[in-house]
Structure formats: C-alpha cells, structure tokens
Coordinates of C-alpha atoms and ligand atoms in Angstrom, one line a residue:
M96 CA 86.4 -278.7 -147.2
Q97 CA 86.5 -280.1 -150.7
K98 CA 87.0 -283.9 -150.9
I99 CA 89.8 -285.1 -153.0
V100 CA 90.9 -288.6 -152.1
R101 CA 94.6 -288.4 -152.4
P102 CA 97.4 -286.0 -153.2
I103 CA 97.5 -285.1 -156.9
R104 CA 100.8 -286.0 -158.4
T105 CA 100.6 -285.9 -162.2
G106 CA 98.9 -283.8 -164.9
E107 CA 96.6 -286.7 -165.6
E108 CA 95.5 -287.0 -162.0
Y109 CA 95.0 -283.2 -161.9
I110 CA 92.7 -283.4 -164.9
E111 CA 90.8 -286.3 -163.2
S112 CA 90.4 -284.2 -160.1
L113 CA 88.5 -281.5 -162.1
K114 CA 85.9 -283.9 -163.5
G115 CA 82.3 -284.2 -162.2
R116 CA 82.3 -281.0 -160.2
D117 CA 79.2 -279.0 -159.9
L118 CA 80.5 -275.7 -161.4
K119 CA 78.1 -273.2 -162.9
V120 CA 80.1 -272.1 -166.0
Y121 CA 78.4 -270.1 -168.8
L122 CA 79.9 -270.0 -172.3
F123 CA 78.1 -269.0 -175.5
G124 CA 74.9 -268.4 -173.5
E125 CA 74.8 -272.0 -172.2
L126 CA 75.7 -273.8 -169.1
V127 CA 78.8 -276.0 -169.7
K128 CA 78.1 -279.6 -168.7
E129 CA 81.7 -280.7 -168.2
P130 CA 84.4 -278.0 -168.6
V131 CA 87.1 -280.6 -168.8
D132 CA 85.6 -282.0 -172.0
H133 CA 84.9 -278.6 -173.6
P134 CA 87.2 -278.0 -176.6
I135 CA 87.6 -274.3 -175.9
I136 CA 88.3 -274.9 -172.2
R137 CA 90.5 -277.9 -172.5
P138 CA 93.8 -276.3 -173.7
S139 CA 93.8 -274.1 -170.6
I140 CA 93.4 -277.2 -168.4
N141 CA 96.3 -278.8 -170.3
A142 CA 98.5 -275.8 -169.5
V143 CA 97.9 -276.2 -165.8
A144 CA 98.4 -279.9 -166.0
K145 CA 101.9 -279.1 -167.3
T146 CA 102.7 -277.5 -163.9
Y147 CA 102.1 -280.9 -162.3
D148 CA 104.2 -282.8 -164.8
L149 CA 107.1 -280.5 -164.6
A150 CA 107.2 -281.0 -160.8
V151 CA 107.6 -284.7 -161.4
E152 CA 110.1 -284.4 -164.4
E153 CA 112.2 -281.6 -162.9
E154 CA 111.8 -281.9 -159.2
G155 CA 114.4 -279.3 -158.2
L156 CA 112.9 -276.7 -160.5
A157 CA 109.2 -277.1 -159.9
S158 CA 108.9 -278.5 -156.4
A159 CA 110.5 -277.6 -153.0
K160 CA 110.8 -279.0 -149.5
S161 CA 108.2 -277.2 -147.3
S162 CA 109.0 -276.6 -143.7
I163 CA 105.3 -276.2 -143.1
T164 CA 104.4 -279.8 -144.0
G165 CA 107.9 -281.3 -144.1
E166 CA 107.0 -282.7 -147.6
Q167 CA 108.3 -282.0 -151.1
V168 CA 105.5 -279.8 -152.5
N169 CA 104.7 -278.2 -155.8
R170 CA 106.6 -274.9 -156.0
F171 CA 103.4 -273.0 -156.8
L172 CA 102.2 -273.9 -153.3
H173 CA 105.6 -273.3 -151.5
I174 CA 106.2 -270.4 -149.2
A175 CA 109.6 -268.9 -150.1
E176 CA 112.1 -269.7 -147.4
S177 CA 115.1 -268.0 -149.1
A178 CA 116.0 -265.6 -151.9
Q179 CA 116.9 -268.7 -153.9
D180 CA 113.4 -270.0 -153.5
V181 CA 112.1 -266.7 -155.0
V182 CA 114.6 -267.0 -157.9
K183 CA 113.5 -270.6 -158.6
Q184 CA 109.9 -269.4 -159.0
N185 CA 111.1 -267.3 -161.9
K186 CA 113.2 -270.1 -163.5
M187 CA 110.2 -272.4 -163.3
Q188 CA 108.0 -269.7 -164.9
R189 CA 110.3 -269.2 -167.8
K190 CA 110.5 -273.0 -168.4
L191 CA 106.7 -273.4 -168.3
G192 CA 106.3 -270.4 -170.6
Q193 CA 108.6 -272.2 -173.1
L194 CA 106.7 -275.5 -172.8
T195 CA 103.2 -274.1 -173.1
G196 CA 103.5 -270.8 -175.1
T197 CA 100.7 -269.5 -172.9
C198 CA 99.6 -268.5 -169.4
F199 CA 99.8 -271.6 -167.2
Q200 CA 97.6 -269.9 -164.5
R201 CA 99.1 -271.0 -161.2
C202 CA 101.2 -268.0 -160.3
V203 CA 98.4 -265.8 -159.0
G204 CA 97.7 -268.3 -156.2
M205 CA 101.4 -268.7 -155.5
D206 CA 101.9 -265.0 -155.1
A207 CA 98.7 -264.6 -153.1
L208 CA 99.8 -267.3 -150.6
N209 CA 103.2 -265.7 -150.2
S210 CA 101.9 -262.2 -149.7
L211 CA 99.3 -263.3 -147.3
H212 CA 101.9 -265.1 -145.2
S213 CA 103.6 -261.8 -144.2
T214 CA 100.4 -259.7 -144.2
T215 CA 98.4 -262.0 -141.9
F216 CA 101.4 -262.1 -139.6
E217 CA 101.5 -258.4 -139.3
I218 CA 97.7 -258.0 -138.9
D219 CA 97.8 -260.5 -136.0
E220 CA 100.7 -258.5 -134.5
K221 CA 98.6 -255.3 -134.4
H222 CA 95.2 -256.7 -133.7
G223 CA 95.8 -259.9 -131.8
T224 CA 93.9 -261.9 -134.4
K225 CA 94.6 -265.5 -135.4
Y226 CA 94.7 -265.2 -139.2
H227 CA 98.3 -266.3 -139.7
K228 CA 97.7 -269.7 -137.9
K229 CA 94.5 -270.3 -139.9
L230 CA 96.4 -269.5 -143.1
L231 CA 99.2 -271.9 -142.2
E232 CA 96.5 -274.6 -141.7
F233 CA 95.1 -273.9 -145.1
I234 CA 98.5 -273.9 -146.7
K235 CA 99.3 -277.3 -145.0
M236 CA 96.1 -278.7 -146.6
V237 CA 96.7 -277.4 -150.1
Q238 CA 100.4 -278.4 -150.1
H239 CA 99.6 -281.9 -148.9
E240 CA 96.8 -282.4 -151.4
N241 CA 98.6 -280.5 -154.2
L242 CA 95.8 -278.3 -155.2
V243 CA 95.4 -275.3 -157.6
I244 CA 94.7 -271.9 -156.1
G245 CA 93.2 -269.0 -158.0
G246 CA 93.9 -265.5 -156.8
A247 CA 90.7 -263.4 -157.0
M248 CA 91.8 -259.8 -156.5
T249 CA 90.5 -257.6 -159.3
D250 CA 86.9 -256.4 -158.7
V251 CA 84.7 -255.2 -161.6
K252 CA 85.1 -251.7 -160.0
G253 CA 82.3 -249.8 -161.8
D254 CA 83.2 -246.0 -161.8
R255 CA 87.0 -246.0 -161.6
S256 CA 87.0 -242.6 -159.9
K257 CA 85.2 -243.9 -156.9
G258 CA 86.1 -246.3 -154.1
P259 CA 84.0 -249.4 -153.1
S260 CA 81.6 -247.8 -150.7
D261 CA 81.1 -244.7 -153.0
Q262 CA 79.8 -246.8 -155.9
E263 CA 76.1 -246.4 -156.8
D264 CA 75.8 -250.2 -156.7
P265 CA 77.7 -251.6 -153.6
D266 CA 78.2 -255.0 -155.3
L267 CA 80.7 -253.6 -157.8
F268 CA 83.4 -254.7 -155.3
V269 CA 83.1 -258.0 -153.5
R270 CA 81.9 -257.5 -149.9
V271 CA 80.5 -259.2 -146.8
V272 CA 76.7 -259.0 -147.0
E273 CA 75.8 -261.2 -144.1
R274 CA 77.5 -262.9 -141.2
D275 CA 76.7 -265.4 -138.5
D276 CA 78.6 -267.2 -135.8
K277 CA 80.0 -269.7 -138.4
G278 CA 81.3 -267.3 -141.0
V279 CA 80.5 -264.7 -143.7
Y280 CA 78.5 -264.5 -146.9
I281 CA 80.0 -262.5 -149.7
S282 CA 78.4 -260.9 -152.9
G283 CA 79.9 -259.1 -155.8
A284 CA 82.0 -260.0 -158.8
K285 CA 85.7 -260.4 -159.7
A286 CA 86.8 -259.7 -163.3
H287 CA 89.4 -261.4 -165.5
Q288 CA 90.0 -264.3 -163.1
T289 CA 92.9 -266.4 -164.5
G290 CA 92.4 -270.2 -164.4
C291 CA 89.5 -269.9 -161.9
I292 CA 87.5 -272.8 -163.4
N293 CA 90.7 -274.9 -163.5
S294 CA 91.4 -274.2 -159.8
H295 CA 90.3 -276.1 -156.7
W296 CA 90.2 -273.1 -154.4
M297 CA 90.0 -269.4 -154.8
L298 CA 91.6 -266.8 -152.5
V299 CA 89.3 -263.8 -152.4
M300 CA 91.2 -260.5 -151.7
P301 CA 90.5 -256.8 -151.8
T302 CA 91.9 -255.0 -154.9
M303 CA 92.9 -251.6 -153.6
R304 CA 93.6 -249.3 -150.6
L305 CA 90.5 -249.1 -148.5
T306 CA 89.1 -246.6 -146.0
E307 CA 87.2 -247.1 -142.8
N308 CA 83.9 -246.8 -144.8
D309 CA 85.0 -249.9 -146.8
K310 CA 85.3 -252.3 -143.8
D311 CA 82.9 -254.8 -145.4
Y312 CA 85.2 -254.9 -148.4
A313 CA 88.3 -255.7 -146.3
L314 CA 87.8 -259.4 -146.6
V315 CA 90.3 -262.2 -147.4
G316 CA 89.1 -265.7 -147.5
A317 CA 89.5 -269.1 -149.2
I318 CA 86.5 -270.7 -150.9
P319 CA 86.2 -273.9 -153.0
V320 CA 85.5 -273.0 -156.6
D321 CA 82.4 -275.2 -156.6
A322 CA 80.9 -273.6 -153.5
P323 CA 77.2 -272.8 -153.7
G324 CA 76.5 -269.2 -154.8
I325 CA 79.3 -268.9 -157.4
T326 CA 78.7 -268.4 -161.1
Y327 CA 81.4 -268.2 -163.8
I328 CA 81.0 -266.4 -167.1
Y329 CA 83.8 -267.5 -169.5
G330 CA 85.9 -264.9 -171.2
R331 CA 86.1 -265.1 -175.0
Q332 CA 89.5 -265.1 -176.7
S333 CA 90.2 -264.1 -180.3
C334 CA 89.7 -267.1 -182.7
D335 CA 88.6 -269.3 -179.8
T336 CA 86.0 -271.2 -181.9
R337 CA 88.8 -272.6 -184.1
A338 CA 89.2 -275.2 -181.2
M339 CA 85.8 -276.5 -182.2
E340 CA 86.7 -277.1 -185.9
P341 CA 88.3 -280.3 -187.2
G342 CA 92.1 -280.4 -187.5
D343 CA 94.7 -278.6 -185.4
I344 CA 96.7 -276.4 -187.8
D345 CA 94.4 -273.3 -187.7
Q346 CA 94.6 -273.2 -183.9
G347 CA 98.3 -272.5 -184.0
N348 CA 98.8 -273.9 -180.5
S349 CA 96.1 -276.6 -180.2
E350 CA 97.5 -278.1 -177.0
Y351 CA 97.7 -275.1 -174.6
G352 CA 95.8 -271.9 -173.9
G353 CA 95.0 -269.5 -171.1
Q354 CA 91.7 -268.9 -169.3
E355 CA 89.9 -265.9 -167.8
A356 CA 86.4 -265.7 -166.5
M357 CA 84.2 -263.4 -164.5
V358 CA 83.3 -264.8 -161.1
I359 CA 80.0 -263.8 -159.5
F360 CA 79.4 -264.4 -155.8
D361 CA 75.8 -264.4 -154.6
K362 CA 75.9 -264.8 -150.9
A363 CA 78.7 -267.4 -151.1
F364 CA 79.7 -268.7 -147.7
I365 CA 83.2 -268.6 -146.2
P366 CA 83.6 -270.2 -142.8
N367 CA 85.5 -268.5 -140.0
E368 CA 88.5 -270.9 -140.2
L369 CA 89.1 -269.8 -143.8
I370 CA 89.0 -266.1 -143.2
F371 CA 92.4 -264.4 -143.2
M372 CA 91.3 -260.7 -143.0
D373 CA 88.0 -259.4 -141.9
G374 CA 87.6 -255.6 -141.5
E375 CA 91.2 -254.6 -141.0
Y376 CA 90.9 -252.2 -143.9
E377 CA 94.3 -250.5 -143.2
F378 CA 96.0 -253.7 -144.3
A379 CA 94.4 -253.9 -147.7
S380 CA 97.0 -251.7 -149.4
M381 CA 99.8 -253.7 -147.7
L382 CA 98.4 -256.9 -149.1
V383 CA 97.9 -255.5 -152.6
E384 CA 101.4 -254.0 -152.7
R385 CA 103.1 -257.2 -151.6
F386 CA 101.0 -259.3 -153.9
T387 CA 101.7 -257.1 -156.9
C388 CA 105.4 -257.0 -156.0
Y389 CA 105.6 -260.7 -156.3
H390 CA 103.3 -260.9 -159.3
R391 CA 105.0 -258.2 -161.3
R392 CA 108.2 -260.1 -161.5
S393 CA 106.3 -263.4 -162.0
Y394 CA 105.7 -261.9 -165.5
V395 CA 109.1 -263.3 -166.5
C396 CA 106.7 -266.1 -167.6
K397 CA 106.4 -264.0 -170.7
T398 CA 110.1 -264.5 -171.6
G399 CA 109.3 -268.2 -172.0
L400 CA 106.6 -267.2 -174.5
G401 CA 109.1 -264.8 -176.0
D402 CA 111.5 -267.7 -176.5
V403 CA 108.8 -269.5 -178.4
L404 CA 108.0 -266.5 -180.6
I405 CA 111.6 -265.8 -181.4
G406 CA 112.0 -269.5 -182.3
A407 CA 109.0 -269.3 -184.5
A408 CA 110.3 -266.1 -186.3
A409 CA 113.7 -267.7 -186.9
T410 CA 112.0 -270.8 -188.2
I411 CA 109.8 -269.0 -190.7
A412 CA 112.7 -266.9 -191.9
D413 CA 114.5 -270.2 -192.5
Y414 CA 111.4 -271.7 -194.3
N415 CA 111.1 -268.5 -196.4
G416 CA 114.8 -268.9 -197.4
V417 CA 116.1 -265.8 -195.7
P418 CA 117.7 -267.0 -192.5
N419 CA 121.1 -265.3 -193.2
V420 CA 119.9 -262.0 -194.4
S421 CA 121.4 -259.3 -192.2
H422 CA 118.2 -257.3 -191.2
I423 CA 116.5 -260.6 -190.2
K424 CA 119.4 -261.6 -188.0
D425 CA 119.4 -258.1 -186.5
K426 CA 115.7 -258.3 -185.8
L427 CA 116.2 -261.6 -184.0
I428 CA 118.9 -260.1 -182.0
E429 CA 116.7 -257.2 -181.1
M430 CA 113.9 -259.5 -180.1
T431 CA 116.3 -261.5 -177.9
H432 CA 117.6 -258.3 -176.3
L433 CA 114.1 -257.2 -175.4
N434 CA 113.2 -260.6 -174.1
E435 CA 116.3 -260.8 -171.9
S436 CA 115.7 -257.2 -170.6
I437 CA 112.5 -258.4 -169.1
Y438 CA 114.1 -261.5 -167.6
G439 CA 117.1 -259.5 -166.3
T440 CA 114.9 -257.2 -164.2
G441 CA 112.6 -260.0 -163.0
I442 CA 115.3 -262.3 -161.9
A443 CA 117.3 -259.4 -160.3
S444 CA 114.2 -258.5 -158.3
S445 CA 114.1 -262.1 -157.1
Y446 CA 117.8 -262.3 -156.2
Q447 CA 117.4 -259.0 -154.3
S448 CA 114.8 -260.6 -152.0
H449 CA 114.7 -259.9 -148.2
K450 CA 113.1 -261.8 -145.3
M451 CA 109.9 -260.5 -143.8
K452 CA 108.8 -260.7 -140.2
S453 CA 106.8 -263.8 -140.8
G454 CA 109.8 -265.6 -142.3
V455 CA 108.7 -265.5 -145.9
W456 CA 111.1 -263.9 -148.5
Q457 CA 109.9 -260.9 -150.5
N458 CA 111.4 -259.8 -153.8
D459 CA 112.6 -256.3 -154.6
D460 CA 109.7 -253.9 -155.3
M461 CA 111.5 -251.4 -157.6
L462 CA 112.9 -254.1 -159.9
A463 CA 109.6 -256.0 -159.9
N464 CA 107.9 -252.8 -161.1
V465 CA 110.5 -252.1 -163.7
C466 CA 110.2 -255.7 -164.9
K467 CA 106.4 -255.5 -165.3
H468 CA 106.7 -252.1 -167.0
N469 CA 109.0 -253.7 -169.5
V470 CA 106.4 -256.4 -170.0
T471 CA 103.8 -253.8 -170.8
R472 CA 105.9 -252.8 -173.8
F473 CA 108.4 -255.4 -175.1
P474 CA 106.1 -258.3 -176.0
Y475 CA 104.3 -255.8 -178.3
Q476 CA 107.7 -254.9 -180.0
I477 CA 108.7 -258.6 -180.1
S478 CA 105.4 -259.4 -181.8
R479 CA 105.9 -256.6 -184.3
F480 CA 109.2 -258.1 -185.3
A481 CA 107.7 -261.6 -185.5
Q482 CA 104.9 -260.3 -187.8
D483 CA 107.4 -258.4 -189.9
I484 CA 109.6 -261.5 -190.4
A485 CA 106.6 -263.8 -191.0
G486 CA 105.2 -261.9 -194.0
G487 CA 101.6 -261.3 -194.9
L488 CA 100.7 -264.9 -195.4
M489 CA 100.4 -265.1 -191.6
V490 CA 97.0 -263.3 -192.0
T491 CA 95.9 -264.4 -195.5
L492 CA 96.7 -268.1 -195.1
P493 CA 93.8 -270.4 -196.2
S494 CA 92.4 -272.9 -193.7
E495 CA 93.5 -276.4 -193.0
A496 CA 90.3 -277.6 -194.7
E497 CA 91.7 -276.2 -198.0
L498 CA 95.0 -278.0 -197.5
R499 CA 93.1 -281.3 -197.0
N500 CA 90.7 -280.7 -199.9
P501 CA 91.5 -282.7 -203.0
I502 CA 91.1 -279.7 -205.4
T503 CA 92.7 -276.9 -203.4
G504 CA 95.2 -279.0 -201.5
P505 CA 97.5 -279.6 -204.4
L506 CA 97.2 -275.9 -205.4
L507 CA 98.4 -274.9 -201.9
E508 CA 101.1 -277.5 -202.0
K509 CA 102.4 -275.9 -205.2
Y510 CA 101.9 -272.2 -204.5
L511 CA 102.7 -272.0 -200.7
K512 CA 106.1 -273.5 -201.2
G513 CA 109.0 -271.6 -199.5
R514 CA 112.6 -272.8 -199.5
K515 CA 113.3 -276.2 -201.1
G516 CA 112.9 -279.1 -198.8
V517 CA 110.3 -277.4 -196.5
D518 CA 106.8 -278.9 -196.2
V519 CA 104.0 -276.5 -196.9
E520 CA 102.2 -277.9 -193.9
S521 CA 105.2 -277.1 -191.6
R522 CA 105.2 -273.6 -193.0
M523 CA 101.5 -273.2 -192.3
R524 CA 101.9 -274.5 -188.8
I525 CA 104.6 -272.0 -187.8
L526 CA 102.7 -269.1 -189.4
R527 CA 99.6 -270.1 -187.4
L528 CA 101.6 -270.2 -184.2
I529 CA 102.8 -266.7 -184.8
E530 CA 99.2 -265.7 -185.5
N531 CA 98.1 -267.5 -182.3
M532 CA 100.6 -265.6 -180.1
T533 CA 100.3 -262.2 -181.7
M534 CA 96.6 -261.9 -182.5
G535 CA 94.9 -265.2 -181.7
R536 CA 94.0 -267.0 -178.5
N537 CA 97.4 -266.7 -176.9
A538 CA 97.8 -263.0 -177.7
V539 CA 95.5 -262.6 -174.6
G540 CA 98.4 -264.1 -172.6
Y541 CA 101.3 -262.7 -174.5
L542 CA 100.0 -259.1 -175.1
T543 CA 97.0 -257.8 -173.2
E544 CA 97.7 -259.8 -170.1
S545 CA 101.2 -258.3 -170.3
M546 CA 99.6 -254.8 -170.4
H547 CA 97.0 -255.1 -167.6
G548 CA 97.7 -258.3 -165.6
A549 CA 99.2 -257.4 -162.2
G550 CA 98.2 -253.8 -162.9
S551 CA 98.1 -251.5 -165.8
P552 CA 101.3 -249.5 -166.7
Q553 CA 100.4 -246.5 -164.6
A554 CA 100.3 -248.6 -161.5
Q555 CA 103.9 -249.5 -162.0
R556 CA 104.9 -245.9 -162.6
I557 CA 103.4 -244.9 -159.3
Q558 CA 105.4 -247.6 -157.5
I559 CA 108.6 -246.6 -159.3
A560 CA 108.0 -243.0 -158.5
R561 CA 107.6 -243.8 -154.8
Q562 CA 111.0 -245.6 -154.7
M563 CA 113.2 -243.5 -156.9
Q564 CA 114.9 -241.7 -154.0
L565 CA 115.4 -238.4 -155.8
G566 CA 116.6 -236.7 -152.7
Y567 CA 119.5 -239.1 -152.5
K568 CA 120.2 -238.8 -156.2
K569 CA 120.2 -235.0 -156.0
R570 CA 122.7 -235.2 -153.1
L571 CA 125.0 -237.3 -155.3
A572 CA 124.8 -234.7 -158.0
K573 CA 125.3 -231.7 -155.8
D574 CA 128.3 -233.3 -154.0
L575 CA 130.1 -234.0 -157.3
A576 CA 129.2 -230.5 -158.6
K577 CA 130.4 -229.0 -155.3
V578 CA 127.1 -227.2 -154.7
Q579 CA 127.1 -225.7 -151.2
E580 CA 123.5 -225.5 -149.9
Q581 CA 122.1 -224.9 -146.5
G582 CA 118.8 -226.5 -145.5
E583 CA 117.3 -229.8 -144.7
E584 CA 117.7 -233.0 -146.7
T585 CA 114.4 -234.5 -147.9
L586 CA 113.6 -237.5 -145.8
E587 CA 112.9 -240.5 -148.0
N588 CA 110.6 -243.4 -147.2
A589 CA 112.3 -245.8 -149.7
D590 CA 115.1 -248.2 -149.1
Y591 CA 115.9 -249.3 -152.7
F592 CA 119.6 -248.4 -152.4
K593 CA 119.9 -250.2 -149.1
R594 CA 118.9 -253.3 -151.0
V595 CA 121.2 -252.5 -153.9
F596 CA 124.2 -252.2 -151.7
K597 CA 123.5 -255.1 -149.4
L598 CA 126.5 -257.4 -149.9
D599 CA 124.9 -260.7 -148.9
N600 CA 121.4 -261.3 -150.1
S601 CA 121.2 -264.8 -148.5
K602 CA 121.0 -263.0 -145.1
E603 CA 118.0 -261.1 -143.8
Ligands
FAD912 C1 94.4 -261.6 -169.2 C2 94.3 -261.0 -167.8 C3 94.4 -261.9 -166.7 C4 94.2 -261.4 -165.4 N1 94.2 -262.2 -164.3 C5 93.8 -261.8 -163.1 C6 93.7 -262.7 -162.0 O1 93.9 -263.9 -162.1 N2 93.3 -262.2 -160.8 C7 93.0 -260.9 -160.6 O2 92.7 -260.6 -159.5 N3 93.1 -260.0 -161.6 C8 93.5 -260.5 -162.9 N4 93.6 -259.6 -163.9 C9 93.2 -258.2 -163.7 C10 94.3 -257.1 -163.8 O3 94.9 -257.0 -162.5 C11 93.5 -255.8 -164.2 O4 93.2 -256.0 -165.5 C12 94.3 -254.6 -163.9 O5 94.4 -254.3 -162.6 C13 93.6 -253.4 -164.6 O6 92.2 -253.3 -164.2 P1 91.1 -253.2 -165.3 O7 91.3 -254.3 -166.3 O8 89.8 -253.2 -164.5 O9 91.3 -251.9 -166.0 P2 90.9 -250.4 -165.7 O10 90.9 -250.2 -164.2 O11 89.6 -250.2 -166.3 O12 92.0 -249.5 -166.3 C14 91.9 -249.0 -167.6 C15 92.8 -247.8 -167.7 O13 92.3 -246.8 -166.8 C16 93.3 -246.4 -165.9 N5 92.6 -246.1 -164.6 C17 91.8 -246.9 -164.0 N6 91.4 -246.4 -162.8 C18 92.0 -245.2 -162.7 C19 92.0 -244.2 -161.7 N7 91.3 -244.3 -160.6 N8 92.8 -243.1 -161.9 C20 93.6 -243.0 -163.0 N9 93.6 -244.0 -164.0 C21 92.8 -245.1 -163.8 C22 94.3 -247.5 -165.9 O14 95.6 -247.0 -165.5 C23 94.3 -248.0 -167.3 O15 95.1 -247.2 -168.1 C24 93.9 -260.0 -165.2 C25 93.8 -259.2 -166.3 C26 94.0 -259.6 -167.6 C27 93.9 -258.7 -168.8
SF4_913 S1 100.3 -264.3 -166.7 FE1 102.3 -265.4 -166.2 S2 102.6 -264.9 -164.1 FE2 100.4 -264.6 -164.4 S3 99.5 -266.6 -164.0 FE3 99.9 -266.5 -166.2 S4 101.8 -267.5 -166.4 FE4 101.7 -267.0 -164.3

C-alpha cells in the first residue's frame, strides 16, 4: 500500500502528500514533471485542499465520527450511518461549491465507498465471498490516513450501441487481462476522471449492466494512482492557458479549478485484498444504480456555484448602475428560484434516505434523479441570465496586460468606468468570473459536468420512468372519477410512495 507517513489534516499537508510521486501525466504533448507545480493543474489541487481545511474549520459540517475506526474522519470518507449523515454531505457540498466556485472532486470517491458498502455486503450474502470485510479494511486505512479517493466508473465505451464484450477492441472497457494467485492485471481506459491526478487511490468500477459474457469486466478494485502501468492524459479546459500568463484577472477564478483526465491502464496490478467484485456480473447494475443514486443528488454542489454566479450577476448590475431596475431584480429572483429548485430536490432525496442491509444509509432514488435532471438544465438558464445581466463587455474585455500598460491602462480606466465609485479593475474581475463560470475553465464544472456527470439526461429519465408508479396514480384517478373496472391491477416494482409516506425517516 502507498506510504504516507501520518494522517493528513490540513490542505497544506494534503498538497505536500502529492509531491514527488511518480505519476505519468501528459499535458500539451509532454510528461509533466511535478503536477503540483503546474500552473494549469494547481487550481484543481487547491480546490481539493479546501475539503481538508473545511473539515478543520467546520468540523461538524465536513467531518464525522466513524464507527469503523472510532475516529473523527473527513466526511468524504465517511460511511453514512443515518439519514442526517446523508443530508450533511449535501450541506458540505453546497458550502464547498460556494467557497471554490468549481468542482472540488472528492464526491465521486465518497459516493463510490458508500455504494460499495451495501453492494459488497449483498454480493457476499449471495456468493459467500469476503468482499465486504476487505472493503471495510480499505475504508479503515483511508479514513485513518485521510486520503483522497477517485471514482473510476466511466469507460471510454467505443460503439455506444454495443456492450463491453461485443466491442471490436475489447480494451474499450476496463477488464481483467491476466490473473495469478496474488491478484489481477487490468487493461483499458476510463474517460473524464474527476480529480484522478489529485487523488491517492482510485476505485475502479464497471460502468453499466453486464452479462455473463462480460465477466472479465465485472471488476471492482482499489489501486494507488501511482501504480505501475497507469498513464494519465490531461483534459483541456476552455481558456486553460490563461493560468500560464502573468496576472490573475483574466483567469476569472485564479485560485480554484476542476480536473478531468483520461486514465489508461496497461496491465496494472490489483492485489486480492483490494478486489471488491470479481466476476459477479449480475451485481454491476446494482452498483451503478446505487452509485448514481448518491451521485445525482451530490450535484447540489452546483447550487454552491449558482450562489457565486448569482452574487456575481448582482455585483455587476450594481457596478453597472442598475441594481434596482425591476427586470434585473426579477432575473436575480428567477436565478435564485432555479438554484433552490435544484437544492430542494437534492436535499429532499437525502432526507428521504433509508437503511440498507449492510447498515449504510441510501438516499431516495426518484428525487436524486429529479435533482440531477434539474442540474442538466438550470445552470444553463442561470448562466444565460448572468450573461444577460453582465452585458457584452464580458466577452469583449481587453486583457489584464492592457490594464497594466502605461498607454492603454489610463484609457481603460477612463472608458471602462461604470457607476461612480467602482474601480475599473473590480468591474473587470467580476466580468471575468462570470466568463470563467459560463464559458471558461469552470464552465466545465458548472455546465457540461452538470449535463453529463453522473449520467447524461436520458439516464435520469429512464430511472424516473421506472419509479413513477403510473398504475398507482391511475388507480387514484379512477377512484375519484368513480370508474368501475374489472381486471387486474398492474403490479409495480417501485416503492417511491412508500418512502414519501413514511412518517419517521430516522428509522429504517
Ligand atoms: C466534467 C465531467 C466529469 C466527470 N467525472 C467522472 C468521474 O469522476 N468518474 C467517472 O466515472 N465518470 C465521470 N464522468 C463521466 C460521466 O458519467 C459520463 O460523461 C456520462 O456517463 C456520459 O457518458 P459519455 O460522456 O461517454 O457520453 P456518451 O455515452 O457518448 O453519451 C452522449 C449521448 O449519447 C447518448 N447515448 C449514449 N449511449 C447510448 C445508448 N446506448 N442508447 C441511447 N443513447 C445513448 C447519451 O444519452 C447522450 O445523450 C464525468 C463527465 C464529465 C463531463
Ligand atoms: S461535480 Fe460536484 S458532486 Fe461531482 S465531484 Fe465535483 S463537486 Fe463533487
């Protein structure tokens, strides 16, 4: 296992823990010597560091007492022991969204650990395997050392109409290519991996329902991010090279950013003690569904970003001298309404959690999918309002270099003035922040991640359709309309309304 000398406590210690690792990361066609020092990568590391600092500054919000270790652990590593624990995840996510204005990258690991808790328990129950105990040992270690876990689910997938074993190239989904008595060797690639280079460990998981022919793909295991046989290819973000320019205005948010990379496994080794599913293909869909159920309401993180963008829009309206104009106020109200509609469904999903056989608490699936479906739409609408309020200068603004130039600087100071008493530089900074969040680096986190992360919109519609209990709703309508009908009631495999009408959600 990876050697880290002591439990990591602060953001600073976390950043230290990333230094000097032997990661093979490619960016702009070159191997990156030290990711921690790379100006494009560093803001994403700062965002994760904030998850450590918050746990120190607001212990109740961002840490929890774990009954696995008996210690106070970072909430991102905690296994939810009550509905309240699930709710607190959301509160922490909103706060971190507010503090960073971007994706802070640790929720995929949190949701993977929690969904594996129940899934491994149920695999063991059926197959007599020992995955759950091994998982608990792993959780004990990461909780104690306070490590960052990346969740590697999405494969590159090749031809989307075909499953893993039907692809022309079998490596388009990650699979076991060799095994010996010590463990397995995996090959293939995972796409869009959030924060993988900033993690200490990755949890490799299947990405979809599998069949008997896909047994080699039914693998869950933990692997250190710097294990031999792993290559990272860094994902570009719009305007990312601004981080390499002097100054900080043009970056919009120079401190924090998100990170995605493609991860390629070439016979990377996972030892037996870190394997939590191996061939039990019929449990792949259970794992994916439980993971996405957690993760789709984790997207209340975007309401924290929404708070920042609403604040930026209100500020620029003020700087432009129109804070009290009725349509501006109305647009800010609409932005807030959209933002809170996301939060409302996410937090409700968490409150409506229930206890699983393994003891972990799982949030409500219907409301999680409604939350994420809102997230695929509302941040785009909120961004549209922000761009409307900002005015065209947001995209025609000269660079910071012009502001600092002795000839053009005074011209900009004269001609970019807004309301009396407002600095031109402050005005430029807020405009750049709106640009950053709606079309620059953090638009990855605020917009496209909102669209596709945790599954594209159609994936939520499928889950909503499965749980809408139309038979029950038709019965309600027919009863009120006094429709007399013979024949069988449709049997429904959904229990959403059972959860809706449960009176005490603190009980199982
Ligand atoms: C910023 C970002 C961060 C992410 N972070 C992570 C992460 O940390 N870990 C992780 O595992 N994943 C991560 N993801 C991956 C995310 O879960 C996927 O993007 C998502 O599942 C969609 O897959 P895709 O991007 O391959 O799109 P595609 O599968 O190519 O989908 C494109 C479109 O085709 C449709 N489509 C695809 N297949 C079918 C089909 N068979 N039938 C009908 N329609 C189909 C989709 O509905 C969608 O409309 C991240 C994604 C983004 C954008
Ligand atoms: S997109 Fe949101 S939920 Fe997902 S890892 Fe980033 S901050 Fe967390």
